[in-house]
CSV table of C-alpha atoms and ligand atoms in Angstrom, one decimal:
chain,number,residue,atom,x,y,z
A,1,UNK,CA,98.9,74.0,52.7
A,2,UNK,CA,100.5,76.1,55.4
A,3,UNK,CA,98.2,79.6,56.4
A,4,UNK,CA,99.6,82.8,55.9
A,5,UNK,CA,99.1,83.1,60.1
A,6,UNK,CA,101.4,80.3,60.5
A,7,UNK,CA,103.5,81.5,58.5
A,8,UNK,CA,104.3,84.3,60.2
A,9,UNK,CA,103.8,82.8,63.5
A,10,UNK,CA,107.1,80.4,62.6
A,11,UNK,CA,109.0,83.5,60.6
A,12,UNK,CA,108.8,85.2,63.7
A,13,UNK,CA,109.7,82.1,66.1
A,14,UNK,CA,112.4,81.8,64.1
A,15,UNK,CA,114.1,85.7,64.3
A,16,UNK,CA,113.3,85.9,67.6
A,17,UNK,CA,116.0,82.0,68.4
A,18,UNK,CA,118.1,83.8,65.6
A,19,UNK,CA,117.9,87.4,68.2
A,20,UNK,CA,118.4,84.2,71.0
A,21,UNK,CA,122.2,83.7,69.0
A,22,UNK,CA,120.7,80.4,68.0
A,23,UNK,CA,122.9,79.1,64.5
A,24,UNK,CA,122.3,75.2,64.5
A,25,UNK,CA,118.9,73.5,63.4
A,26,UNK,CA,119.9,70.0,66.0
A,27,UNK,CA,117.3,69.0,68.6
A,28,UNK,CA,118.5,67.0,72.1
A,29,UNK,CA,117.3,63.4,69.5
A,30,UNK,CA,118.1,63.3,66.9
A,31,UNK,CA,114.3,62.2,64.4
A,32,UNK,CA,114.8,59.7,62.0
A,33,UNK,CA,112.2,60.7,59.4
A,34,UNK,CA,111.3,57.5,57.8
A,35,UNK,CA,109.5,55.8,61.1
A,36,UNK,CA,107.4,59.1,61.4
A,37,UNK,CA,103.5,58.9,59.2
A,38,UNK,CA,103.5,60.2,55.5
A,39,UNK,CA,102.3,63.7,56.2
A,40,UNK,CA,99.8,64.9,54.8
A,41,UNK,CA,97.4,67.6,55.1
A,42,UNK,CA,96.5,68.7,58.1
A,43,UNK,CA,93.2,67.3,59.9
A,44,UNK,CA,92.1,70.3,61.9
A,45,UNK,CA,88.8,70.0,64.6
A,46,UNK,CA,85.9,71.4,62.8
A,47,UNK,CA,84.3,73.7,64.6
A,48,UNK,CA,80.3,74.2,65.0
A,49,UNK,CA,79.3,77.5,63.3
A,50,UNK,CA,77.4,78.6,66.2
A,51,UNK,CA,80.3,78.1,68.3
A,52,UNK,CA,82.3,80.5,66.1
A,53,UNK,CA,79.9,83.0,66.6
A,54,UNK,CA,80.4,82.8,70.2
A,55,UNK,CA,83.9,83.1,70.9
A,56,UNK,CA,84.5,85.3,72.8
A,57,UNK,CA,87.7,87.3,70.9
A,58,UNK,CA,91.3,87.1,74.0
A,59,UNK,CA,91.9,90.1,76.1
A,60,UNK,CA,94.6,91.7,75.0
A,61,UNK,CA,97.0,92.1,78.2
A,62,UNK,CA,98.7,95.7,78.4
A,63,UNK,CA,102.1,94.8,80.3
A,64,UNK,CA,102.4,97.4,81.4
A,65,UNK,CA,98.9,97.4,83.1
A,66,UNK,CA,100.0,94.2,85.0
A,67,UNK,CA,102.3,95.0,86.2
A,68,UNK,CA,101.6,97.5,87.8
A,69,UNK,CA,98.6,95.9,89.8
A,70,UNK,CA,101.9,92.7,90.7
A,71,UNK,CA,104.6,95.8,91.7
A,72,UNK,CA,102.4,97.2,94.1
A,73,UNK,CA,100.7,93.8,95.9
A,74,UNK,CA,104.4,93.1,96.4
A,75,UNK,CA,104.7,94.5,100.2
A,76,UNK,CA,108.8,93.6,101.0
A,77,UNK,CA,111.5,92.9,98.7
A,78,UNK,CA,110.8,89.5,98.6
A,79,UNK,CA,107.5,89.7,97.9
A,80,UNK,CA,109.0,91.4,94.6
A,81,UNK,CA,111.3,89.5,93.8
A,82,UNK,CA,108.8,87.2,93.6
A,83,UNK,CA,106.3,88.8,91.9
A,84,UNK,CA,108.8,89.0,89.1
A,85,UNK,CA,109.7,85.7,88.6
A,86,UNK,CA,106.4,84.6,88.2
A,87,UNK,CA,105.8,87.4,85.3
A,88,UNK,CA,105.3,86.0,82.0
A,89,UNK,CA,104.7,88.8,79.3
A,90,UNK,CA,109.1,90.2,78.8
A,91,UNK,CA,110.0,88.4,76.7
A,92,UNK,CA,113.4,88.8,77.9
A,93,UNK,CA,112.7,86.3,80.3
A,94,UNK,CA,112.7,83.5,77.9
A,95,UNK,CA,116.2,83.9,76.4
A,96,UNK,CA,117.6,84.8,80.2
A,97,UNK,CA,119.1,82.1,82.5
A,98,UNK,CA,118.5,84.0,86.1
A,99,UNK,CA,116.7,86.4,87.6
A,100,UNK,CA,119.0,89.4,88.0
A,101,UNK,CA,117.1,90.7,91.4
A,102,UNK,CA,119.7,92.9,93.4
A,103,UNK,CA,122.7,92.9,95.2
A,104,UNK,CA,123.8,94.6,98.7
A,105,UNK,CA,121.8,95.9,101.7
A,106,UNK,CA,118.1,96.6,101.0
A,107,UNK,CA,117.7,99.9,103.5
A,108,UNK,CA,121.2,101.1,102.6
A,109,UNK,CA,121.2,105.3,101.9
A,110,UNK,CA,122.6,104.9,98.4
A,111,UNK,CA,121.2,102.9,95.4
A,112,UNK,CA,122.2,102.5,92.6
A,113,UNK,CA,120.6,101.5,89.5
A,114,UNK,CA,121.8,99.9,86.7
A,115,UNK,CA,121.0,99.2,82.9
A,116,UNK,CA,120.9,95.0,82.7
A,117,UNK,CA,122.5,91.5,83.4
A,118,UNK,CA,125.5,90.7,80.7
A,119,UNK,CA,126.6,87.3,81.0
A,120,UNK,CA,128.6,87.1,84.1
A,121,UNK,CA,125.9,88.2,86.6
A,122,UNK,CA,123.4,86.3,83.9
A,123,UNK,CA,124.8,83.2,85.1
A,124,UNK,CA,125.3,84.0,89.0
A,125,UNK,CA,121.8,86.1,89.4
A,126,UNK,CA,124.0,88.7,91.3
A,127,UNK,CA,124.1,92.6,89.4
A,128,UNK,CA,127.3,93.9,88.6
A,129,UNK,CA,129.0,90.4,89.3
A,130,UNK,CA,131.6,91.0,85.2
A,131,UNK,CA,134.8,93.7,85.1
A,132,UNK,CA,132.3,96.3,85.0
A,133,UNK,CA,131.2,95.2,88.4
A,134,UNK,CA,134.3,95.3,89.7
A,135,UNK,CA,135.4,98.7,89.3
A,136,UNK,CA,131.6,99.6,89.8
A,137,UNK,CA,133.4,97.5,92.9
A,138,UNK,CA,136.5,100.0,93.2
A,139,UNK,CA,134.9,102.5,92.6
A,140,UNK,CA,132.5,102.4,95.6
A,141,UNK,CA,135.6,101.6,97.6
A,142,UNK,CA,137.1,104.8,97.4
A,143,UNK,CA,134.6,106.5,98.7
A,144,UNK,CA,134.1,104.2,101.2
A,145,UNK,CA,131.1,102.0,100.2
A,146,UNK,CA,130.7,97.9,99.8
A,147,UNK,CA,128.0,96.7,98.8
A,148,UNK,CA,128.5,93.7,100.9
A,149,UNK,CA,127.8,97.3,104.1
A,150,UNK,CA,126.0,100.3,102.5
A,151,UNK,CA,124.9,99.8,99.3
A,152,UNK,CA,122.0,98.2,97.2
A,153,UNK,CA,122.7,97.4,93.3
A,154,UNK,CA,119.6,97.0,91.2
A,155,UNK,CA,119.5,97.4,87.7
A,156,UNK,CA,116.3,98.4,85.2
A,157,UNK,CA,116.0,95.4,83.9
A,158,UNK,CA,116.1,91.8,85.4
A,159,UNK,CA,116.9,89.5,82.8
A,160,UNK,CA,119.8,89.9,80.2
A,161,UNK,CA,119.1,91.3,75.9
A,162,UNK,CA,119.6,88.0,74.0
A,163,UNK,CA,123.7,89.4,72.4
A,164,UNK,CA,123.4,92.1,75.6
A,165,UNK,CA,121.2,94.6,73.4
A,166,UNK,CA,120.3,97.4,74.0
A,167,UNK,CA,117.0,97.4,75.4
A,168,UNK,CA,113.7,98.2,73.7
A,169,UNK,CA,111.5,100.9,74.6
A,170,UNK,CA,108.8,98.1,75.5
A,171,UNK,CA,110.8,96.3,77.8
A,172,UNK,CA,112.1,99.5,79.3
A,173,UNK,CA,108.0,100.6,80.6
A,174,UNK,CA,107.4,97.5,81.4
A,175,UNK,CA,109.7,96.9,83.9
A,176,UNK,CA,109.5,100.9,85.1
A,177,UNK,CA,106.3,99.3,87.5
A,178,UNK,CA,108.9,97.1,89.6
A,179,UNK,CA,111.8,99.4,89.5
A,180,UNK,CA,109.4,101.8,91.0
A,181,UNK,CA,108.3,99.4,94.3
A,182,UNK,CA,112.0,98.4,94.2
A,183,UNK,CA,113.4,101.6,94.6
A,184,UNK,CA,109.6,102.6,97.6
A,185,UNK,CA,110.6,99.4,99.0
A,186,UNK,CA,114.6,100.1,99.5
A,187,UNK,CA,114.1,102.8,100.7
A,188,UNK,CA,117.2,104.8,99.5
A,189,UNK,CA,118.1,108.4,100.2
A,190,UNK,CA,120.3,109.1,97.0
A,191,UNK,CA,120.4,107.1,94.2
A,192,UNK,CA,123.1,107.1,91.3
A,193,UNK,CA,121.9,106.5,87.9
A,194,UNK,CA,124.5,104.1,85.8
A,195,UNK,CA,124.7,105.5,81.9
A,196,UNK,CA,121.7,106.4,79.5
A,197,UNK,CA,119.6,103.4,80.2
A,198,UNK,CA,119.0,104.0,83.6
A,199,UNK,CA,118.0,107.7,82.5
A,200,UNK,CA,115.8,106.2,80.1
A,201,UNK,CA,113.9,104.6,82.6
A,202,UNK,CA,114.2,106.8,85.9
A,203,UNK,CA,114.2,110.5,84.8
A,204,UNK,CA,113.1,109.7,81.1
A,205,UNK,CA,115.5,111.0,79.5
A,206,UNK,CA,119.4,110.6,78.2
A,207,UNK,CA,122.3,112.0,77.5
A,208,UNK,CA,124.6,111.3,80.1
A,209,UNK,CA,127.8,113.3,79.0
A,210,UNK,CA,126.1,116.1,78.5
A,211,UNK,CA,122.9,114.7,82.2
A,212,UNK,CA,126.3,113.4,84.6
A,213,UNK,CA,127.5,115.1,88.0
A,214,UNK,CA,124.4,116.5,87.6
A,215,UNK,CA,121.4,116.1,90.6
A,216,UNK,CA,118.2,115.5,89.4
A,217,UNK,CA,115.0,114.3,91.4
A,218,UNK,CA,112.8,110.9,90.2
A,219,UNK,CA,110.8,108.2,92.9
A,220,UNK,CA,111.2,112.1,95.1
A,221,UNK,CA,114.7,111.6,95.5
A,222,UNK,CA,117.9,113.1,95.0
A,223,UNK,CA,119.2,112.1,91.6
A,224,UNK,CA,122.8,111.7,90.9
A,225,UNK,CA,123.1,110.1,86.9
A,226,UNK,CA,127.0,108.8,86.8
A,227,UNK,CA,128.9,107.3,83.2
A,228,UNK,CA,128.2,103.3,83.2
A,229,UNK,CA,131.4,101.9,84.4
A,230,UNK,CA,131.3,99.4,81.3
A,231,UNK,CA,131.9,103.1,79.4
A,232,UNK,CA,134.5,103.6,81.6
A,233,UNK,CA,136.7,100.1,81.5
A,234,UNK,CA,135.8,101.2,77.4
A,235,UNK,CA,137.2,105.2,78.2
A,236,UNK,CA,139.6,105.4,81.2
A,237,UNK,CA,140.2,109.1,79.4
A,238,UNK,CA,136.4,109.4,81.6
A,239,UNK,CA,137.5,108.1,85.1
A,240,UNK,CA,138.3,111.8,86.2
A,241,UNK,CA,134.2,112.9,85.3
A,242,UNK,CA,133.5,110.3,87.1
A,243,UNK,CA,135.5,110.4,89.9
A,244,UNK,CA,134.5,114.4,90.7
A,245,UNK,CA,130.6,112.6,90.2
A,246,UNK,CA,132.3,110.2,93.6
A,247,UNK,CA,133.4,112.8,95.4
A,248,UNK,CA,130.4,115.1,94.8
A,249,UNK,CA,128.0,112.5,96.5
A,250,UNK,CA,130.9,111.2,98.7
A,251,UNK,CA,130.3,115.2,100.0
A,252,UNK,CA,125.8,114.3,100.4
A,253,UNK,CA,127.1,111.5,102.7
A,254,UNK,CA,129.1,112.9,105.1
A,255,UNK,CA,126.5,116.7,105.4
B,1,URA,N1,126.4,96.7,83.9
B,1,URA,C1,125.0,96.9,84.3
B,1,URA,O1,124.1,97.8,83.6
B,1,URA,N2,124.6,96.1,85.6
B,1,URA,C2,124.4,94.5,85.5
B,1,URA,O2,124.6,94.0,86.2
B,1,URA,C3,125.7,93.9,84.7
B,1,URA,C4,126.8,94.9,84.0
């Protein structure tokens, strides 16, 4: 008979697959069930009672602590990218095609922090390359910024969440040490937080409609919250405020 813990494990695995968008339960190759041995009670290895008594409990890893140590050990952006690629404690990694680390010019005066990769970013491994990214490029061009020349871009999360759902607070907390190190290594002068998730991670609060356009401080740097370009695509009337924020950034850059 199946034990209760097998049941809960199986159920959790099934729910995870459903969250990833799995709709059919078929394997790569068909299974000939007539050729399989008769199903019987699973034989468990007998474990000597002394071994059971001495077995050490598996230490639970604290993902935030592991992330902190891994991020701190990275002494360059390349090393940080490698360290992120080796970090296995965030479940999002399992459902993503690619790690989306950053794009643009490291060391640029402006660093943009978005939310998480979407479908296009997940395929290409670069942030902001889908429709929202194309709008972002046009917004930046309006104030003479260009990711191939003078802007650096990353996200709060380097992996696409299943079905583009909002990131969970544990995921944001777990990836924050990497973001913090990313900023320290990229050394921008100004940070732009695109949307609520970015504000939540960087500033610890959300409410973008109230916060946008008001400079804050984080990582010892000036931070400007702005509407996310995906929101601007859905709400063109908000472009007026976004334009005002861009002009404010431009004024800071030339002052
Ligand atoms: N939205 C984001 O926040 N980041 C991306 O990279 C793409 C869309």
